[in-house]
C-alpha cells in the first residue's frame, strides 16, 4: 500500500503563501476528517490574511506614496497603460493584461510611453513635477492629478477612430469630472480627433482607480482620469499617436495645466 502526500497552497489576500501538507492512508482515498481539517485550516488562514490586509490598507491610506518633495508647483502622475507588465503584483494577476492594442508595428505600451514621456517634458516647462507609473502603481498613490494613458482598438470595427475620456468612478475629490471635461476639450483641440460618445463602464471603473479593492491604486482624493488616445490600427489616428506623439501629449498637458491652475493645492 503506497502512501501519498497532498499539498494545498492558499494565496491569501495579504500575499501569504502557507502550505498545508497531510498524508492519507490508502492511495486514492482521503478521509472526510482530513478534508474537514484542511478546510478549517484554509478558512483560518484566509480570515487572518483578510484582517492583515485590512491593517495594511489602513496604513497605506494614512501614509500614501507620493513623489519626493521638490520645487515643482504641483505633482502629477501619468500611468502608462500596459507598461512594465512583468512588475504586476499578485493581486492584479487575475486581470486580463494581455489585451493591448497593436498597429504600425508597435504595441500599445510603446505608444503610451512615448506620449507620456513627451507630456512629462512639456509639463516640466510649466514647473509641474511628473512621475511615470507602469501598469501597476507602487501602492496607494497620491498626487495632484493622475492621467492613465492608453490606446484603443476594436477588431469588430476596423475603421474605428477617435478618443475616449472617463473620470474615475471612485473619485472622492469631487474634481475628476472637471479634469475629464478639460481633457476632452484640450485633446480634441490639439489632435483634431473626434470624441467618441460611447464610454464603456470599464473605463470609469478602471482597476487603478479602485482603491476599495486593490492596494495598488490611486488614492481616491487624487483627481484621476483615463484616456484612450486613439485607435492604433487606424492610419489617421496612428498618424498622431504614433508618428506625432507630441500632439497627443500637448492635449494632455494643456488640460492638466488648466486644471491645476483652477484646482491645484499650491
Short mmCIF file of C-alpha atoms in Angstrom, two decimals:
data_model
loop_
_atom_site.label_atom_id
_atom_site.label_comp_id
_atom_site.label_asym_id
_atom_site.label_seq_id
_atom_site.Cartn_x
_atom_site.Cartn_y
_atom_site.Cartn_z
CA UNK A 1 0.00 0.00 0.00
CA UNK A 2 1.64 3.24 -1.09
CA UNK A 3 1.09 6.48 0.75
CA UNK A 4 0.96 9.83 -0.97
CA UNK A 5 1.10 13.45 0.04
CA UNK A 6 -1.35 16.16 -0.96
CA UNK A 7 -0.13 19.74 -0.77
CA UNK A 8 -2.72 22.54 -0.79
CA UNK A 9 -1.44 26.11 -1.16
CA UNK A 10 -3.57 29.12 -0.49
CA UNK A 11 -2.80 32.56 -1.84
CA UNK A 12 -4.29 34.80 0.83
CA UNK A 13 -5.43 38.34 0.12
CA UNK A 14 -2.47 39.67 2.04
CA UNK A 15 0.02 37.85 -0.18
CA UNK A 16 0.55 34.90 2.18
CA UNK A 17 1.60 31.54 0.82
CA UNK A 18 1.13 28.96 3.61
CA UNK A 19 1.13 25.32 2.64
CA UNK A 20 -0.76 22.52 4.28
CA UNK A 21 0.56 19.01 3.94
CA UNK A 22 -1.15 15.89 5.10
CA UNK A 23 -0.87 12.23 4.25
CA UNK A 24 -3.68 9.86 3.53
CA UNK A 25 -3.65 6.16 4.06
CA UNK A 26 -4.64 4.12 1.07
CA UNK A 27 -3.85 5.54 -2.34
CA UNK A 28 -6.88 7.17 -3.94
CA UNK A 29 -8.80 7.76 -0.71
CA UNK A 30 -8.91 10.82 1.51
CA UNK A 31 -10.72 10.69 4.81
CA UNK A 32 -13.54 13.15 5.42
CA UNK A 33 -11.80 14.11 8.66
CA UNK A 34 -8.65 15.11 6.75
CA UNK A 35 -10.65 17.14 4.25
CA UNK A 36 -12.61 18.90 7.00
CA UNK A 37 -9.37 19.64 8.85
CA UNK A 38 -7.77 21.09 5.74
CA UNK A 39 -10.79 23.26 5.03
CA UNK A 40 -10.75 24.58 8.57
CA UNK A 41 -7.06 25.47 8.25
CA UNK A 42 -7.69 27.20 4.95
CA UNK A 43 -10.58 29.23 6.37
CA UNK A 44 -8.50 30.24 9.36
CA UNK A 45 -5.62 31.46 7.19
CA UNK A 46 -7.99 33.29 4.84
CA UNK A 47 -9.53 35.07 7.82
CA UNK A 48 -6.11 36.08 9.16
CA UNK A 49 -4.99 37.16 5.71
CA UNK A 50 -8.05 39.36 5.29
CA UNK A 51 -7.51 41.03 8.67
CA UNK A 52 -3.84 41.60 7.86
CA UNK A 53 -4.72 43.09 4.50
CA UNK A 54 -7.17 45.50 6.12
CA UNK A 55 -4.46 46.66 8.52
CA UNK A 56 -2.06 47.18 5.62
CA UNK A 57 -4.76 49.07 3.73
CA UNK A 58 -5.44 51.41 6.69
CA UNK A 59 -1.74 52.19 6.97
CA UNK A 60 -1.46 52.75 3.19
CA UNK A 61 -4.31 55.27 3.24
CA UNK A 62 -2.83 57.13 6.20
CA UNK A 63 0.57 57.31 4.54
CA UNK A 64 0.09 57.09 0.76
CA UNK A 65 3.04 57.03 -1.59
CA UNK A 66 3.85 60.36 -3.21
CA UNK A 67 6.55 61.95 -5.31
CA UNK A 68 9.55 63.25 -3.37
CA UNK A 69 9.29 66.91 -2.31
CA UNK A 70 10.61 69.32 -4.93
CA UNK A 71 10.37 72.89 -6.12
CA UNK A 72 7.63 71.93 -8.58
CA UNK A 73 4.33 73.76 -8.22
CA UNK A 74 2.35 70.54 -8.46
CA UNK A 75 2.96 66.82 -8.79
CA UNK A 76 1.08 64.72 -11.31
CA UNK A 77 1.23 61.05 -12.20
CA UNK A 78 1.00 59.65 -15.71
CA UNK A 79 0.17 55.97 -15.73
CA UNK A 80 1.46 54.26 -18.87
CA UNK A 81 -1.03 51.57 -19.81
CA UNK A 82 0.43 48.03 -20.15
CA UNK A 83 3.97 49.22 -19.36
CA UNK A 84 6.17 47.09 -17.07
CA UNK A 85 3.78 44.19 -17.05
CA UNK A 86 6.44 41.98 -15.51
CA UNK A 87 6.10 44.01 -12.30
CA UNK A 88 2.37 43.43 -11.84
CA UNK A 89 1.80 42.15 -8.27
CA UNK A 90 -0.13 39.06 -7.32
CA UNK A 91 -3.44 40.82 -6.63
CA UNK A 92 -3.57 42.12 -10.23
CA UNK A 93 -2.64 38.83 -11.88
CA UNK A 94 -6.28 37.95 -12.37
CA UNK A 95 -6.85 40.94 -14.66
CA UNK A 96 -6.51 40.45 -18.39
CA UNK A 97 -3.39 42.44 -19.17
CA UNK A 98 -2.71 40.66 -22.46
CA UNK A 99 -5.30 42.61 -24.44
CA UNK A 100 -3.43 45.63 -25.65
CA UNK A 101 -3.78 47.39 -28.98
CA UNK A 102 -1.39 46.79 -31.88
CA UNK A 103 -0.73 48.70 -35.05
CA UNK A 104 2.00 50.16 -37.22
CA UNK A 105 4.41 47.52 -35.95
CA UNK A 106 4.03 48.77 -32.39
CA UNK A 107 2.49 47.51 -29.19
CA UNK A 108 0.18 49.77 -27.23
CA UNK A 109 2.55 50.22 -24.29
CA UNK A 110 5.16 51.71 -26.62
CA UNK A 111 2.68 54.30 -27.88
CA UNK A 112 1.51 55.11 -24.35
CA UNK A 113 5.07 55.51 -23.11
CA UNK A 114 6.09 57.83 -25.96
CA UNK A 115 3.10 60.09 -25.29
CA UNK A 116 3.75 60.09 -21.55
CA UNK A 117 7.42 60.96 -22.00
CA UNK A 118 6.57 63.88 -24.30
CA UNK A 119 3.94 65.06 -21.84
CA UNK A 120 6.47 64.90 -19.00
CA UNK A 121 8.85 67.14 -20.95
CA UNK A 122 6.13 69.70 -21.61
CA UNK A 123 4.88 69.64 -18.02
CA UNK A 124 8.39 70.26 -16.78
CA UNK A 125 8.43 73.54 -18.65
CA UNK A 126 5.44 74.57 -16.52
CA UNK A 127 7.28 73.59 -13.32
CA UNK A 128 4.97 70.64 -12.82
CA UNK A 129 6.60 67.51 -11.47
CA UNK A 130 5.78 64.24 -13.18
CA UNK A 131 6.02 60.62 -12.12
CA UNK A 132 5.65 57.95 -14.79
CA UNK A 133 3.93 54.85 -13.45
CA UNK A 134 3.64 51.43 -15.02
CA UNK A 135 0.63 49.16 -15.31
CA UNK A 136 0.81 48.56 -11.55
CA UNK A 137 1.00 51.53 -9.23
CA UNK A 138 3.58 51.10 -6.45
CA UNK A 139 0.88 51.17 -3.77
CA UNK A 140 -1.85 53.60 -2.72
CA UNK A 141 -0.58 56.61 -4.63
CA UNK A 142 -1.46 60.26 -4.12
CA UNK A 143 -0.80 63.22 -6.42
CA UNK A 144 -2.41 66.48 -7.51
CA UNK A 145 -3.80 64.61 -10.53
CA UNK A 146 -3.40 61.33 -12.40
CA UNK A 147 -3.95 60.53 -16.06
CA UNK A 148 -3.93 56.92 -17.25
CA UNK A 149 -2.81 56.83 -20.89
CA UNK A 150 -3.98 54.12 -23.28
CA UNK A 151 -4.54 53.48 -26.98
CA UNK A 152 -7.56 51.70 -28.44
CA UNK A 153 -8.57 49.03 -30.90
CA UNK A 154 -11.79 47.26 -31.86
CA UNK A 155 -11.49 44.14 -34.05
CA UNK A 156 -15.20 44.41 -34.87
CA UNK A 157 -14.81 47.97 -36.13
CA UNK A 158 -11.53 48.09 -38.10
CA UNK A 159 -12.19 51.67 -39.23
CA UNK A 160 -12.99 52.99 -35.77
CA UNK A 161 -11.43 56.37 -34.99
CA UNK A 162 -11.44 58.85 -32.14
CA UNK A 163 -10.62 59.15 -28.46
CA UNK A 164 -12.41 58.48 -25.20
CA UNK A 165 -12.06 60.04 -21.74
CA UNK A 166 -13.57 58.92 -18.45
CA UNK A 167 -13.34 60.20 -14.89
CA UNK A 168 -12.77 57.80 -12.03
CA UNK A 169 -15.95 56.32 -10.60
CA UNK A 170 -14.11 56.06 -7.26
CA UNK A 171 -13.22 59.75 -7.04
CA UNK A 172 -13.66 61.36 -3.64
CA UNK A 173 -12.02 64.68 -4.53
CA UNK A 174 -15.04 65.96 -6.44
CA UNK A 175 -12.69 67.18 -9.18
CA UNK A 176 -12.21 64.23 -11.54
CA UNK A 177 -15.17 65.16 -13.75
CA UNK A 178 -13.76 68.63 -14.30
CA UNK A 179 -10.39 67.16 -15.24
CA UNK A 180 -12.12 64.82 -17.70
CA UNK A 181 -14.05 67.73 -19.21
CA UNK A 182 -10.88 69.76 -19.74
CA UNK A 183 -9.08 66.75 -21.19
CA UNK A 184 -11.84 66.17 -23.72
CA UNK A 185 -11.72 69.81 -24.81
CA UNK A 186 -7.95 70.19 -24.98
CA UNK A 187 -7.21 66.80 -26.53
CA UNK A 188 -9.69 67.40 -29.33
CA UNK A 189 -8.24 70.85 -29.94
CA UNK A 190 -4.66 69.55 -30.04
CA UNK A 191 -5.23 66.46 -32.19
CA UNK A 192 -8.31 67.16 -34.30
CA UNK A 193 -9.65 63.72 -33.36
CA UNK A 194 -13.32 63.30 -32.53
CA UNK A 195 -14.51 62.32 -29.09
CA UNK A 196 -16.43 59.08 -29.02
CA UNK A 197 -19.88 59.24 -27.47
CA UNK A 198 -19.95 55.74 -26.03
CA UNK A 199 -17.76 55.35 -22.94
CA UNK A 200 -17.64 51.79 -21.54
CA UNK A 201 -18.12 51.39 -17.80
CA UNK A 202 -14.78 49.59 -17.65
CA UNK A 203 -13.04 52.94 -18.15
CA UNK A 204 -14.56 54.75 -15.18
CA UNK A 205 -14.15 51.55 -13.13
CA UNK A 206 -10.53 51.13 -14.23
CA UNK A 207 -8.63 48.91 -11.79
CA UNK A 208 -6.03 51.58 -10.96
CA UNK A 209 -8.86 53.79 -9.66
CA UNK A 210 -10.32 51.13 -7.37
CA UNK A 211 -8.57 51.52 -4.03
CA UNK A 212 -11.51 49.81 -2.33
CA UNK A 213 -10.48 46.56 -3.99
CA UNK A 214 -6.78 46.91 -4.75
CA UNK A 215 -3.76 48.01 -2.73
CA UNK A 216 -2.03 49.13 -5.94
CA UNK A 217 -4.31 52.00 -6.91
CA UNK A 218 -4.59 55.76 -6.82
CA UNK A 219 -5.78 57.44 -3.64
CA UNK A 220 -9.47 58.44 -4.03
CA UNK A 221 -8.63 62.06 -3.17
CA UNK A 222 -6.44 62.25 -6.28
CA UNK A 223 -8.46 63.55 -9.27
CA UNK A 224 -8.00 60.77 -11.82
CA UNK A 225 -9.00 60.17 -15.43
CA UNK A 226 -8.25 57.67 -18.17
CA UNK A 227 -7.85 58.47 -21.86
CA UNK A 228 -7.91 56.20 -24.89
CA UNK A 229 -5.80 58.44 -27.11
CA UNK A 230 -6.88 56.96 -30.46
CA UNK A 231 -7.24 53.74 -32.41
CA UNK A 232 -3.84 52.26 -33.11
CA UNK A 233 -5.00 50.17 -36.11
CA UNK A 234 -6.46 53.29 -37.78
CA UNK A 235 -3.93 55.09 -40.06
CA UNK A 236 -5.43 58.52 -39.31
CA UNK A 237 -5.26 58.09 -35.55
CA UNK A 238 -1.87 56.41 -35.81
CA UNK A 239 -0.50 59.43 -37.67
CA UNK A 240 -0.99 61.33 -34.42
CA UNK A 241 -0.39 58.92 -31.55
CA UNK A 242 2.46 57.02 -33.24
CA UNK A 243 4.03 59.43 -35.70
CA UNK A 244 3.41 62.67 -33.79
CA UNK A 245 3.01 61.78 -30.12
CA UNK A 246 3.77 65.37 -29.17
CA UNK A 247 0.32 66.32 -30.48
CA UNK A 248 -1.38 63.89 -28.13
CA UNK A 249 0.91 64.95 -25.31
CA UNK A 250 0.09 68.62 -25.87
CA UNK A 251 -3.62 67.97 -25.37
CA UNK A 252 -2.99 66.12 -22.12
CA UNK A 253 -0.62 68.80 -20.86
CA UNK A 254 -2.91 71.74 -21.62
CA UNK A 255 -5.75 70.01 -19.79
CA UNK A 256 -3.57 69.35 -16.75
CA UNK A 257 -2.19 72.90 -16.66
CA UNK A 258 -5.67 74.43 -16.83
CA UNK A 259 -6.99 72.01 -14.25
CA UNK A 260 -4.17 72.62 -11.79
CA UNK A 261 -4.43 76.36 -12.16
CA UNK A 262 -8.12 76.05 -11.29
CA UNK A 263 -7.95 73.40 -8.58
CA UNK A 264 -4.31 72.92 -7.60
CA UNK A 265 -3.44 72.97 -3.90
CA UNK A 266 -0.43 75.25 -4.29
#
